[in-house]
Every structure is written in structure tokens, then in C-alpha cells.
CSV table of C-alpha atoms and ligand atoms in Angstrom, one decimal:
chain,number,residue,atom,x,y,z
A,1,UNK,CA,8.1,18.4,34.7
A,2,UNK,CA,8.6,15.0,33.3
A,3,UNK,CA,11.3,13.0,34.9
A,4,UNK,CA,11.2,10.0,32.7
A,5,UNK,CA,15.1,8.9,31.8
A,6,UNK,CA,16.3,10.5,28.6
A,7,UNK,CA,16.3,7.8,25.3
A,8,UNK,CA,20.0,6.9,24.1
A,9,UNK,CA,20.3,5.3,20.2
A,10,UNK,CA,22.2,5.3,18.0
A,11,UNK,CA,20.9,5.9,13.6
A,12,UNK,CA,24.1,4.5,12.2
A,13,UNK,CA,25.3,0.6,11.5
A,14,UNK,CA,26.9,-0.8,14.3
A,15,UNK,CA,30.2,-0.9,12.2
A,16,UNK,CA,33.2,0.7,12.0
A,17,UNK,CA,33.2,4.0,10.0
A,18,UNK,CA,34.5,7.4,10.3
A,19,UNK,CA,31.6,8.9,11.8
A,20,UNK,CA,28.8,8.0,14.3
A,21,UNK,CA,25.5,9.6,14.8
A,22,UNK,CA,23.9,9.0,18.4
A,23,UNK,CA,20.6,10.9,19.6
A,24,UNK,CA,20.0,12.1,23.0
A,25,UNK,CA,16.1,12.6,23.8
A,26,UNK,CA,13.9,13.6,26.8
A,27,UNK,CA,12.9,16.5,29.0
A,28,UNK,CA,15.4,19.6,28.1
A,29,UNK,CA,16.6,20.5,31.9
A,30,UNK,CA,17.9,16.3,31.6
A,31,UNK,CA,19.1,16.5,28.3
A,32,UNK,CA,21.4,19.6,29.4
A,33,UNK,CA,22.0,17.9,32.6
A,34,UNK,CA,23.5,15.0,30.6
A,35,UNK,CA,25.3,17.1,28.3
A,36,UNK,CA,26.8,19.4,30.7
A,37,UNK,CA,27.9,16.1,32.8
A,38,UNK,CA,29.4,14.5,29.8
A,39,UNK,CA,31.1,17.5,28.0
A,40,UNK,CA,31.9,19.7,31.3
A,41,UNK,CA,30.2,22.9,29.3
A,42,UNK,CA,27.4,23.7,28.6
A,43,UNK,CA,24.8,22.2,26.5
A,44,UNK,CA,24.8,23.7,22.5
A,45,UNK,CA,21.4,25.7,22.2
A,46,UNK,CA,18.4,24.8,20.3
A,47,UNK,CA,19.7,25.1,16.9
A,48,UNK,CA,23.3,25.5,17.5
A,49,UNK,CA,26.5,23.1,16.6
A,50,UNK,CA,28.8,22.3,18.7
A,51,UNK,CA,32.0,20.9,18.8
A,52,UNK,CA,32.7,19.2,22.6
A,53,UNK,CA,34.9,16.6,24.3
A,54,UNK,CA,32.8,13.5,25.8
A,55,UNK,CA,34.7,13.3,28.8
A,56,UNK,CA,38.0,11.4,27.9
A,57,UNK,CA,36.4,9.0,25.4
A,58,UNK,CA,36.2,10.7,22.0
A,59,UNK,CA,35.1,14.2,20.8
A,60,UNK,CA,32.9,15.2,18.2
A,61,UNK,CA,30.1,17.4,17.3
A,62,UNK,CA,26.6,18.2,19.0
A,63,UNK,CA,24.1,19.5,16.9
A,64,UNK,CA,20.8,20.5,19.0
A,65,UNK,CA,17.8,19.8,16.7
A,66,UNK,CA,15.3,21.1,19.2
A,67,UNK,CA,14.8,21.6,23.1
A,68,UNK,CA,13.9,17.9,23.6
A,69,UNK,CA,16.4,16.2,21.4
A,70,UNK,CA,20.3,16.2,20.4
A,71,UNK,CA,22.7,14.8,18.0
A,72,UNK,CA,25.7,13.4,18.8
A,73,UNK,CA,28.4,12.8,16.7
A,74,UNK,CA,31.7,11.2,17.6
A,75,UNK,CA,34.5,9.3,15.4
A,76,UNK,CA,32.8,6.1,14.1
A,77,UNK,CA,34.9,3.5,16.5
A,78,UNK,CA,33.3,0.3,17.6
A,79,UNK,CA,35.0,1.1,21.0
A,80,UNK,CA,34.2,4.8,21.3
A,81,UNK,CA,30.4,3.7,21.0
A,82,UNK,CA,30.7,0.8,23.6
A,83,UNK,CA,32.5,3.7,26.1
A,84,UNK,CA,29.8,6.0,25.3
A,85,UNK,CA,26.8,3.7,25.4
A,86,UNK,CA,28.6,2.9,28.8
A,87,UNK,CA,29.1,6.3,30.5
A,88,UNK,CA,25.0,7.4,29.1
A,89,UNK,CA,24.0,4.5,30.8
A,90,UNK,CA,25.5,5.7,33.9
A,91,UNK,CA,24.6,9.3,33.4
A,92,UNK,CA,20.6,7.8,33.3
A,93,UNK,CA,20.0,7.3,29.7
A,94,UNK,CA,18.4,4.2,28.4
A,95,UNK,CA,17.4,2.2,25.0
A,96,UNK,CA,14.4,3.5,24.3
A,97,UNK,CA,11.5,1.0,24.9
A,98,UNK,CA,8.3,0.3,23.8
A,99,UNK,CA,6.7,3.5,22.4
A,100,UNK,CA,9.3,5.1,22.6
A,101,UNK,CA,11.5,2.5,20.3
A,102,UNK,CA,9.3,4.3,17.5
A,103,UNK,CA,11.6,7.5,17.5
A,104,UNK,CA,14.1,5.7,16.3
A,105,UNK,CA,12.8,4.0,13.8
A,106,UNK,CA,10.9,7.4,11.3
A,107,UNK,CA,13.5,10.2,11.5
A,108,UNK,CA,11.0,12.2,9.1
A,109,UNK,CA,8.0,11.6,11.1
A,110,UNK,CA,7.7,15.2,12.5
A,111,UNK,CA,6.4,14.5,16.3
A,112,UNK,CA,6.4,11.6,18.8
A,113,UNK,CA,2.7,10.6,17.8
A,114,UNK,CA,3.2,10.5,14.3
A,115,UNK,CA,6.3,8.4,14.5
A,116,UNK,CA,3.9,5.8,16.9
A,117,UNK,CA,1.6,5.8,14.2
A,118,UNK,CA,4.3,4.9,11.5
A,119,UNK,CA,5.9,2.3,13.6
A,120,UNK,CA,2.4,0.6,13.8
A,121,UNK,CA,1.1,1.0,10.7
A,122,UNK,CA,4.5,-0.9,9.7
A,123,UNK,CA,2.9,-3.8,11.1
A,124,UNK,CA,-0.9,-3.4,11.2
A,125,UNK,CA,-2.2,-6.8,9.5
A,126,UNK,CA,-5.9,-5.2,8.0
A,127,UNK,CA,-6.5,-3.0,5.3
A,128,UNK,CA,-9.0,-1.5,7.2
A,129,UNK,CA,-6.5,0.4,9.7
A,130,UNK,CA,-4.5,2.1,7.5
A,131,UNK,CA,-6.8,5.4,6.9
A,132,UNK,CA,-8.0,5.3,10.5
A,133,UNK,CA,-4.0,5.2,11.9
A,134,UNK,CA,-3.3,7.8,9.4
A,135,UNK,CA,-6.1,9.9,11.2
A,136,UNK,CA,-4.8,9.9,14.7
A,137,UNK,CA,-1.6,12.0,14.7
A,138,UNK,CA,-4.1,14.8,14.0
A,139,UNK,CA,-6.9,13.7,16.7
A,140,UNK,CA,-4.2,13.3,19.1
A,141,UNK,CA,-3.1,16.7,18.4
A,142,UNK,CA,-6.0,18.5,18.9
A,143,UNK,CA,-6.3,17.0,22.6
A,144,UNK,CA,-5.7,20.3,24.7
A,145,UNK,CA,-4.5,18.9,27.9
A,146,UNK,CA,-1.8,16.3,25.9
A,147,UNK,CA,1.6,16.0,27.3
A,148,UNK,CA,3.3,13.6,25.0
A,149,UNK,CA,4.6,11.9,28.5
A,150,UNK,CA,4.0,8.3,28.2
A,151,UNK,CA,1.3,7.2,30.2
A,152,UNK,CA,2.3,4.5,32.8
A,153,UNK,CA,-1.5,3.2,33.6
A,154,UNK,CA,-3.6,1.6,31.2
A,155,UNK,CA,-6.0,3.7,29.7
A,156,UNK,CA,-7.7,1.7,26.9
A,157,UNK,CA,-11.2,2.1,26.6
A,158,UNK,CA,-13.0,-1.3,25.0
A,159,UNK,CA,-13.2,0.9,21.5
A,160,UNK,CA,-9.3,0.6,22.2
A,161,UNK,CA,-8.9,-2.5,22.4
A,162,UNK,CA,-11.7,-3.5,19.7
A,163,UNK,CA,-9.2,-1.5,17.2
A,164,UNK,CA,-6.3,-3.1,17.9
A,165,UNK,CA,-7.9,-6.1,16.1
A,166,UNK,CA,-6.8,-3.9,13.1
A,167,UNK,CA,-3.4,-4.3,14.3
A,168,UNK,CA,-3.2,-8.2,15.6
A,169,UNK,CA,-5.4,-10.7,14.0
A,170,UNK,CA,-8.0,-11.4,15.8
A,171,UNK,CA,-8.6,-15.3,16.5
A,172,UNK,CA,-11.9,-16.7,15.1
A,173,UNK,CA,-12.6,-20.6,16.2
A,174,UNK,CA,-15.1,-22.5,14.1
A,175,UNK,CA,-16.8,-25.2,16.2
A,176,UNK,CA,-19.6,-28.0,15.1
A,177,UNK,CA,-19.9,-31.8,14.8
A,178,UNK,CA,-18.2,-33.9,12.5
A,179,UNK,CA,-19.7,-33.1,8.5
A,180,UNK,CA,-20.9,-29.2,9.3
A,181,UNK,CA,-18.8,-28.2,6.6
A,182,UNK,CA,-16.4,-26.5,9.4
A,183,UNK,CA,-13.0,-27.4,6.5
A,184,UNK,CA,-15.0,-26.6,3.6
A,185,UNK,CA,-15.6,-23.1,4.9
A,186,UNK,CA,-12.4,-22.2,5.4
A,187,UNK,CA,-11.3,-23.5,2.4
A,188,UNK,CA,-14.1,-21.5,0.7
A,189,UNK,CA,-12.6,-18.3,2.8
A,190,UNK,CA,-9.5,-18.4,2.1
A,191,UNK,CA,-10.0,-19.3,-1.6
A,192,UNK,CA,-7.8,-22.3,-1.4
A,193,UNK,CA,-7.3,-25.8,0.3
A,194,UNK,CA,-6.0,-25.2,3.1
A,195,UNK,CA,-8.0,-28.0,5.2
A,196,UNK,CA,-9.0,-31.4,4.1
A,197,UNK,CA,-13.1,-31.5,3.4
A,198,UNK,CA,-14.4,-35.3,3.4
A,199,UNK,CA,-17.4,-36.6,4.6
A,200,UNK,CA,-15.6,-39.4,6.2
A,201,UNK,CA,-15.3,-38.0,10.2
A,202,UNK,CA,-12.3,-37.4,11.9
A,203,UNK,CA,-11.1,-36.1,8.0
A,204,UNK,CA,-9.9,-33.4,10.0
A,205,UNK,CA,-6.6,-34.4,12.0
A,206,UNK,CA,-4.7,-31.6,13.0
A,207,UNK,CA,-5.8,-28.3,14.1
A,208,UNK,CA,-5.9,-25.6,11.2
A,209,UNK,CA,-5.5,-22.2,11.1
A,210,UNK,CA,-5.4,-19.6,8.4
A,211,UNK,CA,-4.9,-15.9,8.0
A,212,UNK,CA,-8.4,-14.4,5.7
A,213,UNK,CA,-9.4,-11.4,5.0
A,214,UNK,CA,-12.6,-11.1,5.5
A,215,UNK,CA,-13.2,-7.8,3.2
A,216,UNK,CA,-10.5,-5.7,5.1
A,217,UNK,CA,-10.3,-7.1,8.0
A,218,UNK,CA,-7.2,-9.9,8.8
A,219,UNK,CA,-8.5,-12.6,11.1
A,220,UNK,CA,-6.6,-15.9,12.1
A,221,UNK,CA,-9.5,-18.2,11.2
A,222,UNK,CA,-9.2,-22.0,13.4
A,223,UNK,CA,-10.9,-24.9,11.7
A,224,UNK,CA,-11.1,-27.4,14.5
A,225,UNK,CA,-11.7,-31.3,14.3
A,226,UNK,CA,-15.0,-32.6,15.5
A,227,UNK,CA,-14.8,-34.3,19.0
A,228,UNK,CA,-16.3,-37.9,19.0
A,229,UNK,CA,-15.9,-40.8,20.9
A,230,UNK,CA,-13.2,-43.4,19.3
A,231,UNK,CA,-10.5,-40.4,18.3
A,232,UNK,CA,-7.0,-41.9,17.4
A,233,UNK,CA,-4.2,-40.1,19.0
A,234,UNK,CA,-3.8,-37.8,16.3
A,235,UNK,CA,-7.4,-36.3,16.6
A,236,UNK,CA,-7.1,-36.5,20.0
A,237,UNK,CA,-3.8,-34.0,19.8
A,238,UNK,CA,-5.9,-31.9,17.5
A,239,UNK,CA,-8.8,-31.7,19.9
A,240,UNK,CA,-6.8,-30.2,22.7
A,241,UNK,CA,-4.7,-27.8,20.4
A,242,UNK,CA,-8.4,-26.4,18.8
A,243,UNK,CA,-9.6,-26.1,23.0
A,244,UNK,CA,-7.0,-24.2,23.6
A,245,UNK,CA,-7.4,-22.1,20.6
A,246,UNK,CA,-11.0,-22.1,21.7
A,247,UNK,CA,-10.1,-20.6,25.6
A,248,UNK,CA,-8.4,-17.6,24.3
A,249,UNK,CA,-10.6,-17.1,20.7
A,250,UNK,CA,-12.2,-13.5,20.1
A,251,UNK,CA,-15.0,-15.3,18.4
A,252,UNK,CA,-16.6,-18.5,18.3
A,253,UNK,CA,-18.8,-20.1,15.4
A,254,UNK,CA,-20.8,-22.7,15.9
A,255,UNK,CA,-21.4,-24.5,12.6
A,256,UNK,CA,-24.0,-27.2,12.2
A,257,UNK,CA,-25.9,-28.4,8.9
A,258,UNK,CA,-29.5,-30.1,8.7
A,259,UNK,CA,-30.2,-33.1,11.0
A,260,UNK,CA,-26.7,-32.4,13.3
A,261,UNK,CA,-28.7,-30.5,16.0
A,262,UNK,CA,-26.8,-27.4,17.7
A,263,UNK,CA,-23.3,-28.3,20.0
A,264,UNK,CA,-22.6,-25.7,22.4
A,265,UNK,CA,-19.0,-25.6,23.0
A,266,UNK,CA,-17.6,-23.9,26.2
A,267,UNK,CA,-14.5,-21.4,24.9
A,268,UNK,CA,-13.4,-18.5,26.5
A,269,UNK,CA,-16.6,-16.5,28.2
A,270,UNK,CA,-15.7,-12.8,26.3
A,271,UNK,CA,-15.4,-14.6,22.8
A,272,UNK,CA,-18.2,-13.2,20.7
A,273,UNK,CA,-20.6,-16.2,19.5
A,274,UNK,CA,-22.6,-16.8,16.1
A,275,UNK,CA,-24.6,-19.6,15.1
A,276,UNK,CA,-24.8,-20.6,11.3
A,277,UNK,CA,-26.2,-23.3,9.8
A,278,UNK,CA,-24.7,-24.4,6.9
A,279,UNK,CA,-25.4,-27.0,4.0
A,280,UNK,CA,-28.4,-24.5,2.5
A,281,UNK,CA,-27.7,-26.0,-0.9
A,282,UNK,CA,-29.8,-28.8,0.4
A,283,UNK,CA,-33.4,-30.2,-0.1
A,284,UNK,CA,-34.0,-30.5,3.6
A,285,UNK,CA,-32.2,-27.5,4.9
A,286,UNK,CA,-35.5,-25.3,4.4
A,287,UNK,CA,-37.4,-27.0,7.0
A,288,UNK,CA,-35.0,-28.0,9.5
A,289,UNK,CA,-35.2,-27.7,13.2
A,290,UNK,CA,-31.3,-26.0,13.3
A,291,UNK,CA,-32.7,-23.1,11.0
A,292,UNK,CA,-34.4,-21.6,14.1
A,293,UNK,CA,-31.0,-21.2,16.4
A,294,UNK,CA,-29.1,-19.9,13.6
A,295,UNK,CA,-28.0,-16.5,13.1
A,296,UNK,CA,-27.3,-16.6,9.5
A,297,UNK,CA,-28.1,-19.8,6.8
A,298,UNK,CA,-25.2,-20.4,4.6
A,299,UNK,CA,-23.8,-22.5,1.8
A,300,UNK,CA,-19.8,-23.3,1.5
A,301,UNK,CA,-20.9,-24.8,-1.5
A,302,UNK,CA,-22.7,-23.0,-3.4
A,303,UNK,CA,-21.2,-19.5,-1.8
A,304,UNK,CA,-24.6,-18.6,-0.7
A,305,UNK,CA,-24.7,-15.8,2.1
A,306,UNK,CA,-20.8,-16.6,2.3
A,307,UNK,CA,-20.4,-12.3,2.0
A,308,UNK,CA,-23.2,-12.1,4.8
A,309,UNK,CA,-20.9,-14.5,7.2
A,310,UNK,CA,-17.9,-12.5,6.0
A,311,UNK,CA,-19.7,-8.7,6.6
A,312,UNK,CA,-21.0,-9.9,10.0
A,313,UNK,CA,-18.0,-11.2,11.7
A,314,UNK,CA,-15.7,-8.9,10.8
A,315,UNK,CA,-18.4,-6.0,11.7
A,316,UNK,CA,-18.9,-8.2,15.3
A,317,UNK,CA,-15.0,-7.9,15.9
A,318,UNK,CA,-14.8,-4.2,14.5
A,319,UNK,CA,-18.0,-2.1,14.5
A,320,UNK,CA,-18.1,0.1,11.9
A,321,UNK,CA,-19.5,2.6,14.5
A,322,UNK,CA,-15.7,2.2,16.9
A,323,UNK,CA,-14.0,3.1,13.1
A,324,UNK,CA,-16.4,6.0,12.3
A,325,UNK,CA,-15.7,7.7,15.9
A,326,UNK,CA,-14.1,10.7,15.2
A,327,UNK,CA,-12.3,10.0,19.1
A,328,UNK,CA,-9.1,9.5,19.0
A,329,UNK,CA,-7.8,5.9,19.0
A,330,UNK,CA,-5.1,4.5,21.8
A,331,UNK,CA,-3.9,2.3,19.0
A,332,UNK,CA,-0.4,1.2,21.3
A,333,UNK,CA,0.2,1.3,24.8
A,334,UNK,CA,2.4,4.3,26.3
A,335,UNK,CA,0.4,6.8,24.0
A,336,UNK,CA,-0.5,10.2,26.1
A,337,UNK,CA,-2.9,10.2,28.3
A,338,UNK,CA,-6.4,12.0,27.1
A,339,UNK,CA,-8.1,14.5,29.4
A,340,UNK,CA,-10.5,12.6,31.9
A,341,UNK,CA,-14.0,14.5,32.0
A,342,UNK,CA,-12.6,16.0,35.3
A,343,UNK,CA,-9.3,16.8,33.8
A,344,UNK,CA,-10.6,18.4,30.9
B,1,GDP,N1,-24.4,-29.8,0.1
B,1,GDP,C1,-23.4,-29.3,0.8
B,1,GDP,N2,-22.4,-30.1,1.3
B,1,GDP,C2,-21.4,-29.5,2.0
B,1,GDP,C3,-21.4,-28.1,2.3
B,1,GDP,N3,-20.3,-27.9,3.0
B,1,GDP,C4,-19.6,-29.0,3.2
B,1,GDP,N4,-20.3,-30.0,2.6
B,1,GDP,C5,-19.9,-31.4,2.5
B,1,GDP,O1,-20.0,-32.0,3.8
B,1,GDP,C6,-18.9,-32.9,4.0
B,1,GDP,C7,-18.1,-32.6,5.2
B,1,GDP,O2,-17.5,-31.4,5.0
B,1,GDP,P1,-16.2,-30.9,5.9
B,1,GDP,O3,-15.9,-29.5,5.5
B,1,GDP,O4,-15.2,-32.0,5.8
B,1,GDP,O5,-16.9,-30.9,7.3
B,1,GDP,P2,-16.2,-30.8,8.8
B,1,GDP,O6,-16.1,-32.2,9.3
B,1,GDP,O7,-17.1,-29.9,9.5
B,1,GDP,O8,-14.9,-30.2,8.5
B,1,GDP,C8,-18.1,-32.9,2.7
B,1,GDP,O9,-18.5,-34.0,1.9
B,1,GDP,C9,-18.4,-31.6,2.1
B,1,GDP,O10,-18.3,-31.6,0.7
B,1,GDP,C10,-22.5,-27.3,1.8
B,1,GDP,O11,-22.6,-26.1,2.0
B,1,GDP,N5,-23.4,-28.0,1.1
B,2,MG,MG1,-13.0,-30.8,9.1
């Protein structure tokens, strides 16, 4: 039996009003406990209404919506809520957290799972997740040894946590000398200005970043300033805030363009890396030494292999294959634990 607290909310404003609905969820043998403790009879029944004192605070009406959940409703009184939020609190209930915040949020989601699913679809930043959450209240209901109890150890599995770059942005760092065409990219990307491109170095003077969509998924895409020797201030400010974006990025690029040779830049050792040589527009750029290090040739100008660039990082960040797995997804944390091989 679970012995997690029971959840305390309440559905209505907090504002004066002439009645108050408060819900009362967990394991049924607490619930009644709590019930029993507050009223001094017994819990209403699954199903039934009942009218009850809470203690010498208020009373009101219980309505007991299933064996894991209750309604409470007293008079609408900013003080009657603060003395019941009060006396639940000692009686063990609790704000629910995390996860469990969710239920409070989609009354009409019918389970626990769908309601997590709701809650982060509500904020999921890609396209790209909004079929596969809408998958896994199903997936999650077929697991036959489920429990709905929140899982306190983390169970992700790298598929997990790949996913949940559907969720967050992940953080893509463009790196290169000075003239790669590092601004002009992004400003190609994100179909706009939104860094200065000049061929003058150190153009470049603060550390940008943009949210793209690169063809479903949402990445927040750095443009960083190229590191040279005589940086004002400024640049110098901008190279620390792009090598800090760099120590926590989930993907570097390295950009470079004929005759600039390749720069290895040290960033955080799980990022995923590509090589692209840019500047293919150009009469030299078909013979150059960079075009043998480079993973893919581009042009910012010209557009050329741009959807290539696009495809491959956002299929290096989110492999097609992790979507297509039929498994189901641990899209937040607290979600049930899945049978183990042993378990199972
Ligand atoms: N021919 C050509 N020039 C480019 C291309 N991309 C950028 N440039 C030019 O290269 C210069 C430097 O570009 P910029 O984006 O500021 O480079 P950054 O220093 O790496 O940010 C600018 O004059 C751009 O117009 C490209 O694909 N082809
Ligand atoms: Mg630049």
C-alpha cells in the first residue's frame, strides 16, 4: 500500500465567495483516515454526498468522486480556507508537487497520466512532441505491473532524456573563427536579423541566441563571437558568456569557410559535434583543404544544403528512431515506474 501523503488544493479563486471547492487525493485507507479525523464520522462512500462538520471550523458538503479522491466543499470564507488548509496540513496533507501539481491543473483529464501529459504538453516547445505526448497515456496504460505511485528514483533511460528535448529547447552552440559565416547562419535560420553579419571581425559583440525551429524541432540556437587576440571588453564579455553556453551546450557546430582551417573548441564533453564548412557559394570552396573534415558543405548565402544542416541536427538531438519506438516515453519525472525485465 502506498503511503505517500494525500494532495490538498483547492479549484476555486482564492477570493471570498459563498462556496469553496477543495479536493482531497491519495491512497483510500488515508483519505478515510483524514476524513474520519476531520469530520469525526465516517468517510462518504465512493459516489455518495455528504453533508459533515470539519471539526469546529466550518461545515459543508463531501462528495466522494472515487476511492482515491474527494471533494470538499465548505462556505467560501477567506478564513475558513486558511483554518482548513491549516488543520489538513496537520492531519498530513500537502500541496501537491511536481507531478502531482498536474491533477490540479485538467479536471477533465480522466486519469493521473493523462493529466501529466496535458500539463506538459501545455508547455512542450516543438511541434514534434505533440502526437508523441498524446500517445503515452495509452502506452502507459498498457504497462501491466503500473502502479500510478510516483517513482522516487530516477528511471530515465537516455531515449528519456533525448525526448525531453521536445519539451525544453535544446541548446545548439555555433563555434568557428572570425568570417565563417557563424551570424549569417543564424540569421538565415531564423529568417530574420537577429545577429549582425560583417566581414569586419569582432562584428559580433555580444553573445546571441535565438529560439528556431529547425522543421519541428525548437532549439535555442548560440551564435558566438570569434576569439582573437586584441578583443575590446565587450568581445571579451561575449567570449566568456558563449564558453559558458559552450560548457553546458547539447550540440556543438564548428563552422569554418575556405582558407580558415578547422578550430576545435573544447565545450562540454556529451555535446554532440558537427563540422560544416560553409561559404560553398564560392570559387575556391570546391577544392579546399576544410572540405575533407566537414560533415556537411553549406551556403548561408545562397541557402544551399541549409535543409540538410537543418534535417541533421535536429535528427542528431532527436532520432527519428527514439520518436518511432512504440515504448513508452518517461516524458517528466515522478511518472510510474515500468516493470524491470525481472519485475515483469
Ligand atoms: N560567399 C559567402 N559569403 C558568406 C557566406 N556566409 C557569410 N558570408 C559572408 O562572410 C562575412 C562574415 O559573415 P559573418 O556571418 O559575420 O561571420 P561570423 O564572423 O562567423 O559571424 C560576411 O561578409 C558575410 O556576408 C556564404 O555562405 N557565402
Ligand atoms: Mg558573427
Amino acid at each position: 500500500m502506498s503511503t505517500v501523503a494525500p494532495a490538498w488544493w483547492w479549484s476555486t479563486a482564492h477570493a471570498p465567495g459563498a462556496i469553496a471547492v477543495a479536493h482531497l487525493e491519495g491512497d483510500a485507507r488515508i483519505i478515510e483516515g483524514v476524513l474520519r479525523t476531520l469530520t469525526g464520522k465516517d468517510a462518504p462512500r465512493t459516489g455518495e454526498v455528504a453533508w459533515r462538520r470539519f471539526g469546529t471550523i466550518d461545515d459543508g458538503v463531501i462528495a466522494r468522486t472515487s476511492n482515491q479522491h474527494a471533494l470538499l466543499m465548505p462556505h467560501g470564507g477567506t478564513r475558513i480556507r486558511e483554518l482548513l488548509d491549516a488543520r489538513l496540513a496537520e492531519l498530513g496533507a500537502r500541496a501537491p508537487t511536481g507531478y502531482e501539481s498536474a491533477r490540479a491543473s485538467w479536471p477533465e483529464a480522466t486519469d493521473s497520466i493523462e493529466r501529466a501529459m496535458l500539463n506538459t504538453l501545455a508547455c512542450a516547445a516543438s511541434p514534434l512532441a505533440i502526437d508523441l505526448l498524446a500517445a503515452q497515456p495509452a502506452r502507459w496504460r498498457n504497462q501491466p505491473a503500473q502502479n500510478f505511485t510516483p517513482a522516487t528514483q530516477p528511471l530515465c533511460t537516455p531515449r528519456d532524456l533525448r525526448l525531453r528535448r521536445l519539451i525544453t529547447p535544446a541548446r545548439v552552440v555555433v563555434t568557428g573563427p572570425a568570417n565563417a559565416g557563424k551570424s549569417t547562419l543564424l540569421n538565415a535560420l531564423a529568417g530574420r536579423a537577429v545577429a549582425i553579419a560583417h566581414h569586419a571581425p569582432g562584428t559580433t559583440r555580444d553573445a546571441v541566441a535565438a529560439r528556431i525551429n529547425l522543421a519541428g524541432l525548437v532549439v535555442d540556437w548560440f551564435d558566438t563571437p570569434g576569439v582573437r587576440a586584441d578583443m575590446d571588453p565587450i568581445e571579451r564579455a561575449a567570449a566568456e558568456l558563449a564558453a559558458r553556453a559552450l560548457a553546458c551546450a547539447d550540440m556543438v557546430i564548428e563552422l569554418t569557410a575556405p582558407g580558415l582551417g578547422w578550430h576545435a573548441i573544447a565545450g562540454a564533453p556529451t555535446a554532440l559535434r558537427m563540422r560544416v564548412l560553409n561559404q560553398s557559394d564560392r570559387s575556391d570552396a570546391a577544392a579546399c583543404p576544410e572540405r575533407a573534415g566537414a560533415d556537411l558543405v553549406i551556403s548561408a548565402h545562397t541557402g544551399a544544403a541549409i535543409d540538410k544542416l537543418v534535417a541533421c541536427v535536429r535528427d542528431s538531438l532527436v532520432p527519428p528512431t527514439d520518436i518511432a519506438d512504440p515504448a513508452p516515453w518517461r516524458f517528466m519525472d515522478g511518472l510510474p515506474a515500468l516493470p524491470t525485465a525481472a519485475s515483469a
